Amino acid sequence: MKFVTYIVDGQENYGVIKEDKGMVVPMKVLLEKMNLEVPNNLLKFIEIYSDSLIPRLKESLEAVDEGIALDNIKITAPIPYPRRNVFCLGKNYAEHAMEVQSLPTGSDAIPKHPIYFTKIADPAIGHRDKVVIPKDYTVDIDYEVELALVIGKDGKDISPEEAEEYIFGYTIGNDISARDIQKKHIQWFKGKSLDTFTPLGPWIVHKSEIGFPVELEIVCKVNREIRQRSNTNKLLFDIPYIISDLSKGLTLRAGDIIMTGTPEGVGMGYNPPKFLNAGDVVECYIEKIGTLINVIE
Ligand code: MG
């Protein structure tokens, strides 16, 4: 199931995509048929309901024919305002770690432990939204396609074996990065947290459609030129490890988003670098999830 947040008639709403009909069915329609409480937004839905609802929700979706054509909605990030910063991993594909050795981190080119940082998404932008470069402040703007996990329930000290239980689903992230700011501050936070620098979406695909371990082709194109192509099975620290390690002594919350790192082929890895410019179209694709498109302004 694809969970989507959207705007129609100026109102934010959320629902599930009914692919054969090319429409979205509002969650309100599905939950009211089941006599269940309707949370205000997708984040609250994830907080309140557990995995056991999903099969019933699927049945409800099959029985319903009322919906809104996808052409008539504006998709936003599935969770436009995450309750906390988005958790991120740096240098989590070996070949990417090698291409960005000039970025400040520890002394090891290939990290021995996960490199965690966070980025502000206030809001996260959605499919077809614009990434706006503050041109008087930064020029070296880069793309990073990433598999993003959405946590499904609160948990702490989660074992690798239990990790999948704590996932709600998966979406696509583009970890837009100002390389000049990153280098100047010897820390990644600010250069990755500028307004509009966290595109997410277009929707969250429930984990039941993805399989585990997660082995998905991941591609980024700029103006239709392939820049990044890899598979999520090449993560240095895999999903069970990330969830287990990050949750040691730190409670993960339902709705938290974890961006798992980007493969090789970012703009700064090319010689000369291929940074983004106004008018560029960035397409981030992940198998079984879809394509997140953003235009640079
Ligand atoms: Mg990244």
mmCIF file of C-alpha atoms and ligand atoms in Angstrom:
data_model
loop_
_atom_site.group_PDB
_atom_site.id
_atom_site.type_symbol
_atom_site.label_atom_id
_atom_site.label_comp_id
_atom_site.label_asym_id
_atom_site.label_seq_id
_atom_site.Cartn_x
_atom_site.Cartn_y
_atom_site.Cartn_z
ATOM 1 C CA MET A 1 0.000 0.000 0.000
ATOM 2 C CA LYS A 2 1.148 3.486 -0.845
ATOM 3 C CA PHE A 3 0.343 6.091 1.806
ATOM 4 C CA VAL A 4 0.245 9.620 0.448
ATOM 5 C CA THR A 5 -0.263 13.101 1.895
ATOM 6 C CA TYR A 6 -1.760 15.616 -0.505
ATOM 7 C CA ILE A 7 -3.500 18.941 -0.897
ATOM 8 C CA VAL A 8 -6.853 19.261 -2.589
ATOM 9 C CA ASP A 9 -8.958 22.456 -2.501
ATOM 10 C CA GLY A 10 -6.322 24.048 -0.275
ATOM 11 C CA GLN A 11 -6.710 21.393 2.428
ATOM 12 C CA GLU A 12 -4.068 18.876 3.494
ATOM 13 C CA ASN A 13 -5.348 15.338 3.593
ATOM 14 C CA TYR A 14 -3.942 11.809 3.386
ATOM 15 C CA GLY A 15 -4.973 8.486 1.990
ATOM 16 C CA VAL A 16 -3.993 5.381 0.089
ATOM 17 C CA ILE A 17 -3.386 5.089 -3.631
ATOM 18 C CA LYS A 18 -5.664 2.790 -5.602
ATOM 19 C CA GLU A 19 -3.362 2.158 -8.538
ATOM 20 C CA ASP A 20 -5.718 0.385 -10.944
ATOM 21 C CA LYS A 21 -8.068 3.393 -10.776
ATOM 22 C CA GLY A 22 -5.353 6.073 -10.782
ATOM 23 C CA MET A 23 -6.792 7.668 -7.696
ATOM 24 C CA VAL A 24 -6.237 8.277 -4.016
ATOM 25 C CA VAL A 25 -8.826 7.101 -1.502
ATOM 26 C CA PRO A 26 -8.916 9.422 1.512
ATOM 27 C CA MET A 27 -8.064 7.620 4.752
ATOM 28 C CA LYS A 28 -11.241 9.068 6.261
ATOM 29 C CA VAL A 29 -13.338 7.037 3.788
ATOM 30 C CA LEU A 30 -11.502 3.803 4.643
ATOM 31 C CA LEU A 31 -11.398 4.218 8.411
ATOM 32 C CA GLU A 32 -15.008 5.387 8.741
ATOM 33 C CA LYS A 33 -16.153 2.252 6.914
ATOM 34 C CA MET A 34 -14.281 0.286 9.544
ATOM 35 C CA ASN A 35 -15.764 2.406 12.363
ATOM 36 C CA LEU A 36 -12.304 3.501 13.405
ATOM 37 C CA GLU A 37 -10.999 6.823 14.632
ATOM 38 C CA VAL A 38 -9.561 9.033 11.859
ATOM 39 C CA PRO A 39 -6.237 10.631 12.895
ATOM 40 C CA ASN A 40 -5.574 14.165 11.584
ATOM 41 C CA ASN A 41 -2.569 13.293 9.473
ATOM 42 C CA LEU A 42 -0.372 10.421 8.315
ATOM 43 C CA LEU A 43 2.110 10.911 11.154
ATOM 44 C CA LYS A 44 -0.686 10.476 13.732
ATOM 45 C CA PHE A 45 -2.019 7.489 11.771
ATOM 46 C CA ILE A 46 1.384 5.801 12.047
ATOM 47 C CA GLU A 47 1.554 6.623 15.752
ATOM 48 C CA ILE A 48 -1.904 5.266 16.575
ATOM 49 C CA TYR A 49 -2.281 2.160 14.440
ATOM 50 C CA SER A 50 -0.240 -1.041 14.330
ATOM 51 C CA ASP A 51 0.642 -3.524 11.582
ATOM 52 C CA SER A 52 -2.464 -5.557 12.375
ATOM 53 C CA LEU A 53 -4.626 -2.887 10.709
ATOM 54 C CA ILE A 54 -2.948 -3.236 7.304
ATOM 55 C CA PRO A 55 -4.718 -6.389 6.011
ATOM 56 C CA ARG A 56 -8.100 -4.922 7.019
ATOM 57 C CA LEU A 57 -7.228 -1.613 5.394
ATOM 58 C CA LYS A 58 -6.383 -3.458 2.165
ATOM 59 C CA GLU A 59 -9.776 -5.178 2.172
ATOM 60 C CA SER A 60 -11.461 -1.868 2.795
ATOM 61 C CA LEU A 61 -9.519 -0.292 -0.106
ATOM 62 C CA GLU A 62 -10.584 -3.056 -2.495
ATOM 63 C CA ALA A 63 -14.247 -2.551 -1.634
ATOM 64 C CA VAL A 64 -14.210 1.225 -2.166
ATOM 65 C CA ASP A 65 -14.678 3.087 -5.435
ATOM 66 C CA GLU A 66 -14.786 6.687 -4.232
ATOM 67 C CA GLY A 67 -11.601 8.621 -4.606
ATOM 68 C CA ILE A 68 -9.826 11.590 -6.137
ATOM 69 C CA ALA A 69 -7.960 11.322 -9.441
ATOM 70 C CA LEU A 70 -4.204 11.564 -8.880
ATOM 71 C CA ASP A 71 -4.119 14.341 -11.497
ATOM 72 C CA ASN A 72 -6.291 16.483 -9.224
ATOM 73 C CA ILE A 73 -4.115 16.404 -6.116
ATOM 74 C CA LYS A 74 -0.867 18.126 -5.134
ATOM 75 C CA ILE A 75 1.346 15.564 -3.437
ATOM 76 C CA THR A 76 3.332 16.852 -0.442
ATOM 77 C CA ALA A 77 5.980 15.032 1.552
ATOM 78 C CA PRO A 78 4.233 12.074 3.242
ATOM 79 C CA ILE A 79 5.231 13.548 6.609
ATOM 80 C CA PRO A 80 5.806 17.256 5.873
ATOM 81 C CA TYR A 81 6.627 18.075 9.501
ATOM 82 C CA PRO A 82 8.440 15.145 11.129
ATOM 83 C CA ARG A 83 8.270 15.365 14.910
ATOM 84 C CA ARG A 84 12.069 15.463 15.081
ATOM 85 C CA ASN A 85 14.921 16.118 12.707
ATOM 86 C CA VAL A 86 15.419 13.472 10.044
ATOM 87 C CA PHE A 87 18.106 10.979 11.129
ATOM 88 C CA CYS A 88 20.765 10.408 8.467
ATOM 89 C CA LEU A 89 23.753 8.208 7.802
ATOM 90 C CA GLY A 90 26.859 9.533 6.095
ATOM 91 C CA LYS A 91 29.234 7.474 3.958
ATOM 92 C CA ASN A 92 27.130 4.311 4.134
ATOM 93 C CA TYR A 93 28.097 2.897 0.696
ATOM 94 C CA ALA A 94 31.799 2.042 0.298
ATOM 95 C CA GLU A 95 32.295 3.579 -3.159
ATOM 96 C CA HIS A 96 30.560 6.776 -2.063
ATOM 97 C CA ALA A 97 32.787 6.979 1.031
ATOM 98 C CA MET A 98 35.804 6.869 -1.283
ATOM 99 C CA GLU A 99 34.537 9.605 -3.621
ATOM 100 C CA VAL A 100 33.889 12.114 -0.806
ATOM 101 C CA GLN A 101 37.040 11.649 1.259
ATOM 102 C CA SER A 102 37.496 15.410 1.387
ATOM 103 C CA LEU A 103 34.361 15.781 3.548
ATOM 104 C CA PRO A 104 35.280 16.207 7.226
ATOM 105 C CA THR A 105 34.777 13.049 9.348
ATOM 106 C CA GLY A 106 37.135 10.717 11.188
ATOM 107 C CA SER A 107 40.428 9.402 9.881
ATOM 108 C CA ASP A 108 38.969 6.286 8.194
ATOM 109 C CA ALA A 109 37.894 6.555 4.556
ATOM 110 C CA ILE A 110 35.462 3.660 5.124
ATOM 111 C CA PRO A 111 33.755 4.229 8.481
ATOM 112 C CA LYS A 112 34.107 1.522 11.153
ATOM 113 C CA HIS A 113 30.958 2.762 12.883
ATOM 114 C CA PRO A 114 27.888 4.474 11.434
ATOM 115 C CA ILE A 115 28.237 8.227 10.910
ATOM 116 C CA TYR A 116 25.016 9.773 12.187
ATOM 117 C CA PHE A 117 23.811 13.318 11.707
ATOM 118 C CA THR A 118 20.411 14.935 11.385
ATOM 119 C CA LYS A 119 18.860 17.423 9.043
ATOM 120 C CA ILE A 120 15.984 19.808 9.588
ATOM 121 C CA ALA A 121 12.848 19.246 7.539
ATOM 122 C CA ASP A 122 10.617 22.207 8.342
ATOM 123 C CA PRO A 123 8.873 21.298 6.156
ATOM 124 C CA ALA A 124 10.145 18.373 4.118
ATOM 125 C CA ILE A 125 9.236 19.204 0.523
ATOM 126 C CA GLY A 126 7.316 16.843 -1.725
ATOM 127 C CA HIS A 127 7.277 15.417 -5.221
ATOM 128 C CA ARG A 128 7.653 18.148 -7.878
ATOM 129 C CA ASP A 129 8.372 20.854 -5.282
ATOM 130 C CA LYS A 130 11.267 23.241 -5.897
ATOM 131 C CA VAL A 131 14.621 23.111 -4.151
ATOM 132 C CA VAL A 132 15.569 26.763 -3.731
ATOM 133 C CA ILE A 133 19.276 27.601 -3.615
ATOM 134 C CA PRO A 134 20.163 30.725 -1.603
ATOM 135 C CA LYS A 135 22.669 31.813 -4.251
ATOM 136 C CA ASP A 136 24.339 34.583 -2.253
ATOM 137 C CA TYR A 137 25.237 32.017 0.424
ATOM 138 C CA THR A 138 26.132 28.757 -1.311
ATOM 139 C CA VAL A 139 27.004 27.497 -4.789
ATOM 140 C CA ASP A 140 28.167 23.860 -4.507
ATOM 141 C CA ILE A 141 24.766 22.154 -4.323
ATOM 142 C CA ASP A 142 24.624 18.381 -4.565
ATOM 143 C CA TYR A 143 22.003 15.611 -4.818
ATOM 144 C CA GLU A 144 21.970 12.322 -2.843
ATOM 145 C CA VAL A 145 19.300 9.703 -3.511
ATOM 146 C CA GLU A 146 18.605 7.652 -0.375
ATOM 147 C CA LEU A 147 16.299 4.930 0.872
ATOM 148 C CA ALA A 148 14.399 6.412 3.825
ATOM 149 C CA LEU A 149 12.870 4.261 6.578
ATOM 150 C CA VAL A 150 9.794 5.369 8.450
ATOM 151 C CA ILE A 151 9.625 3.962 11.973
ATOM 152 C CA GLY A 152 6.270 2.376 12.890
ATOM 153 C CA LYS A 153 6.377 2.158 16.667
ATOM 154 C CA ASP A 154 8.399 3.457 19.580
ATOM 155 C CA GLY A 155 11.371 1.344 20.553
ATOM 156 C CA LYS A 156 14.661 1.394 22.414
ATOM 157 C CA ASP A 157 17.494 -1.141 22.497
ATOM 158 C CA ILE A 158 15.962 -2.962 19.524
ATOM 159 C CA SER A 159 17.792 -6.131 18.452
ATOM 160 C CA PRO A 160 18.741 -6.576 14.780
ATOM 161 C CA GLU A 161 16.338 -9.548 14.633
ATOM 162 C CA GLU A 162 13.424 -7.334 15.749
ATOM 163 C CA ALA A 163 14.286 -4.391 13.509
ATOM 164 C CA GLU A 164 11.718 -5.033 10.772
ATOM 165 C CA GLU A 165 8.897 -5.004 13.354
ATOM 166 C CA TYR A 166 9.745 -1.372 14.081
ATOM 167 C CA ILE A 167 9.509 -0.222 10.472
ATOM 168 C CA PHE A 168 6.257 1.142 9.065
ATOM 169 C CA GLY A 169 7.451 1.533 5.499
ATOM 170 C CA TYR A 170 9.850 3.108 3.049
ATOM 171 C CA THR A 171 10.081 6.269 1.026
ATOM 172 C CA ILE A 172 12.677 8.092 -1.084
ATOM 173 C CA GLY A 173 14.802 10.942 0.231
ATOM 174 C CA ASN A 174 17.047 13.377 -1.586
ATOM 175 C CA ASP A 175 19.653 14.587 0.890
ATOM 176 C CA ILE A 176 20.366 17.917 -0.809
ATOM 177 C CA SER A 177 23.752 19.134 0.411
ATOM 178 C CA ALA A 178 25.635 22.422 0.201
ATOM 179 C CA ARG A 179 29.198 21.070 -0.024
ATOM 180 C CA ASP A 180 30.875 24.449 0.487
ATOM 181 C CA ILE A 181 28.907 25.006 3.717
ATOM 182 C CA GLN A 182 29.556 21.434 4.887
ATOM 183 C CA LYS A 183 33.300 21.914 4.478
ATOM 184 C CA LYS A 184 33.359 25.363 6.047
ATOM 185 C CA HIS A 185 31.578 24.239 9.219
ATOM 186 C CA ILE A 186 33.521 20.944 9.630
ATOM 187 C CA GLN A 187 30.097 19.484 10.411
ATOM 188 C CA TRP A 188 27.335 18.433 8.092
ATOM 189 C CA PHE A 189 24.260 19.786 9.854
ATOM 190 C CA LYS A 190 23.870 23.255 8.440
ATOM 191 C CA GLY A 191 24.861 22.541 4.843
ATOM 192 C CA LYS A 192 22.159 19.854 4.720
ATOM 193 C CA SER A 193 19.437 21.707 6.626
ATOM 194 C CA LEU A 194 18.743 24.766 4.487
ATOM 195 C CA ASP A 195 15.065 25.396 3.696
ATOM 196 C CA THR A 196 13.761 23.039 0.955
ATOM 197 C CA PHE A 197 16.829 20.764 1.235
ATOM 198 C CA THR A 198 14.835 17.697 2.341
ATOM 199 C CA PRO A 199 12.663 16.332 -0.484
ATOM 200 C CA LEU A 200 10.801 13.175 0.611
ATOM 201 C CA GLY A 201 8.256 10.996 -1.126
ATOM 202 C CA PRO A 202 6.286 10.723 -3.267
ATOM 203 C CA TRP A 203 4.626 8.350 -0.734
ATOM 204 C CA ILE A 204 5.415 5.755 1.901
ATOM 205 C CA VAL A 205 5.211 2.145 0.704
ATOM 206 C CA HIS A 206 4.223 -0.240 3.468
ATOM 207 C CA LYS A 207 6.980 -2.714 4.379
ATOM 208 C CA SER A 208 4.773 -5.688 3.454
ATOM 209 C CA GLU A 209 5.377 -4.831 -0.231
ATOM 210 C CA ILE A 210 9.148 -4.459 -0.008
ATOM 211 C CA GLY A 211 10.457 -7.715 1.484
ATOM 212 C CA PHE A 212 13.331 -8.138 3.916
ATOM 213 C CA PRO A 213 16.281 -7.831 3.657
ATOM 214 C CA VAL A 214 15.675 -4.757 1.527
ATOM 215 C CA GLU A 215 17.359 -5.179 -1.867
ATOM 216 C CA LEU A 216 16.224 -2.436 -4.185
ATOM 217 C CA GLU A 217 17.758 -0.766 -7.196
ATOM 218 C CA ILE A 218 18.454 2.906 -6.450
ATOM 219 C CA VAL A 219 19.100 5.511 -9.167
ATOM 220 C CA CYS A 220 19.498 9.274 -9.420
ATOM 221 C CA LYS A 221 19.285 11.162 -12.700
ATOM 222 C CA VAL A 222 19.978 14.831 -13.330
ATOM 223 C CA ASN A 223 18.362 16.141 -16.515
ATOM 224 C CA ARG A 224 17.889 12.464 -17.509
ATOM 225 C CA GLU A 225 21.612 11.669 -17.169
ATOM 226 C CA ILE A 226 22.230 8.770 -14.789
ATOM 227 C CA ARG A 227 24.527 9.951 -11.989
ATOM 228 C CA GLN A 228 23.979 7.343 -9.282
ATOM 229 C CA ARG A 229 23.025 3.680 -9.703
ATOM 230 C CA SER A 230 23.386 1.032 -7.032
ATOM 231 C CA ASN A 231 21.401 -1.351 -4.853
ATOM 232 C CA THR A 232 20.408 -0.979 -1.213
ATOM 233 C CA ASN A 233 21.992 -4.385 -0.554
ATOM 234 C CA LYS A 234 25.331 -2.532 -0.674
ATOM 235 C CA LEU A 235 24.715 -0.526 2.510
ATOM 236 C CA LEU A 236 27.818 -0.760 4.731
ATOM 237 C CA PHE A 237 25.603 -0.738 7.824
ATOM 238 C CA ASP A 238 22.381 -2.508 6.879
ATOM 239 C CA ILE A 239 18.890 -1.713 8.096
ATOM 240 C CA PRO A 240 18.817 -4.149 11.059
ATOM 241 C CA TYR A 241 22.199 -2.824 12.176
ATOM 242 C CA ILE A 242 21.133 0.821 11.848
ATOM 243 C CA ILE A 243 17.912 0.372 13.825
ATOM 244 C CA SER A 244 19.623 -1.701 16.479
ATOM 245 C CA ASP A 245 22.642 0.579 16.844
ATOM 246 C CA LEU A 246 20.748 3.881 16.678
ATOM 247 C CA SER A 247 18.189 2.709 19.262
ATOM 248 C CA LYS A 248 20.851 1.817 21.840
ATOM 249 C CA GLY A 249 20.027 4.169 24.681
ATOM 250 C CA LEU A 250 17.986 6.365 22.300
ATOM 251 C CA THR A 251 14.249 5.832 21.870
ATOM 252 C CA LEU A 252 13.117 5.776 18.269
ATOM 253 C CA ARG A 253 9.585 7.117 17.864
ATOM 254 C CA ALA A 254 6.787 6.144 15.523
ATOM 255 C CA GLY A 255 7.048 8.437 12.516
ATOM 256 C CA ASP A 256 10.790 9.016 12.829
ATOM 257 C CA ILE A 257 12.537 9.048 9.463
ATOM 258 C CA ILE A 258 15.976 7.541 8.884
ATOM 259 C CA MET A 259 17.804 8.262 5.628
ATOM 260 C CA THR A 260 20.185 5.357 5.071
ATOM 261 C CA GLY A 261 22.910 7.061 3.028
ATOM 262 C CA THR A 262 23.661 7.578 -0.638
ATOM 263 C CA PRO A 263 25.587 5.508 -3.210
ATOM 264 C CA GLU A 264 28.463 6.705 -5.390
ATOM 265 C CA GLY A 265 27.964 9.239 -8.155
ATOM 266 C CA VAL A 266 27.205 12.451 -6.247
ATOM 267 C CA GLY A 267 28.169 15.687 -7.992
ATOM 268 C CA MET A 268 31.267 16.304 -5.872
ATOM 269 C CA GLY A 269 32.604 12.851 -6.819
ATOM 270 C CA TYR A 270 33.063 13.863 -10.470
ATOM 271 C CA ASN A 271 36.156 15.618 -11.810
ATOM 272 C CA PRO A 272 35.289 18.363 -12.456
ATOM 273 C CA PRO A 273 32.359 18.317 -10.002
ATOM 274 C CA LYS A 274 28.822 18.277 -11.395
ATOM 275 C CA PHE A 275 26.937 20.481 -8.977
ATOM 276 C CA LEU A 276 23.305 21.472 -9.428
ATOM 277 C CA ASN A 277 22.163 24.630 -11.175
ATOM 278 C CA ALA A 278 18.864 26.473 -11.472
ATOM 279 C CA GLY A 279 16.568 24.645 -13.876
ATOM 280 C CA ASP A 280 18.053 21.192 -13.272
ATOM 281 C CA VAL A 281 15.568 18.353 -12.813
ATOM 282 C CA VAL A 282 16.589 15.704 -10.275
ATOM 283 C CA GLU A 283 14.874 12.312 -10.410
ATOM 284 C CA CYS A 284 15.387 9.900 -7.526
ATOM 285 C CA TYR A 285 14.162 6.371 -8.250
ATOM 286 C CA ILE A 286 13.938 3.366 -5.965
ATOM 287 C CA GLU A 287 12.550 0.054 -7.171
ATOM 288 C CA LYS A 288 9.116 -0.853 -5.720
ATOM 289 C CA ILE A 289 8.707 2.690 -4.361
ATOM 290 C CA GLY A 290 8.669 5.066 -7.318
ATOM 291 C CA THR A 291 10.315 8.289 -8.496
ATOM 292 C CA LEU A 292 10.718 11.535 -6.554
ATOM 293 C CA ILE A 293 11.215 14.486 -8.909
ATOM 294 C CA ASN A 294 12.373 17.960 -7.869
ATOM 295 C CA VAL A 295 13.410 21.010 -9.829
ATOM 296 C CA ILE A 296 16.259 23.262 -8.726
ATOM 297 C CA GLU A 297 15.575 26.984 -8.506
HETATM 298 MG MG MG B 1 23.202 11.724 2.613
#
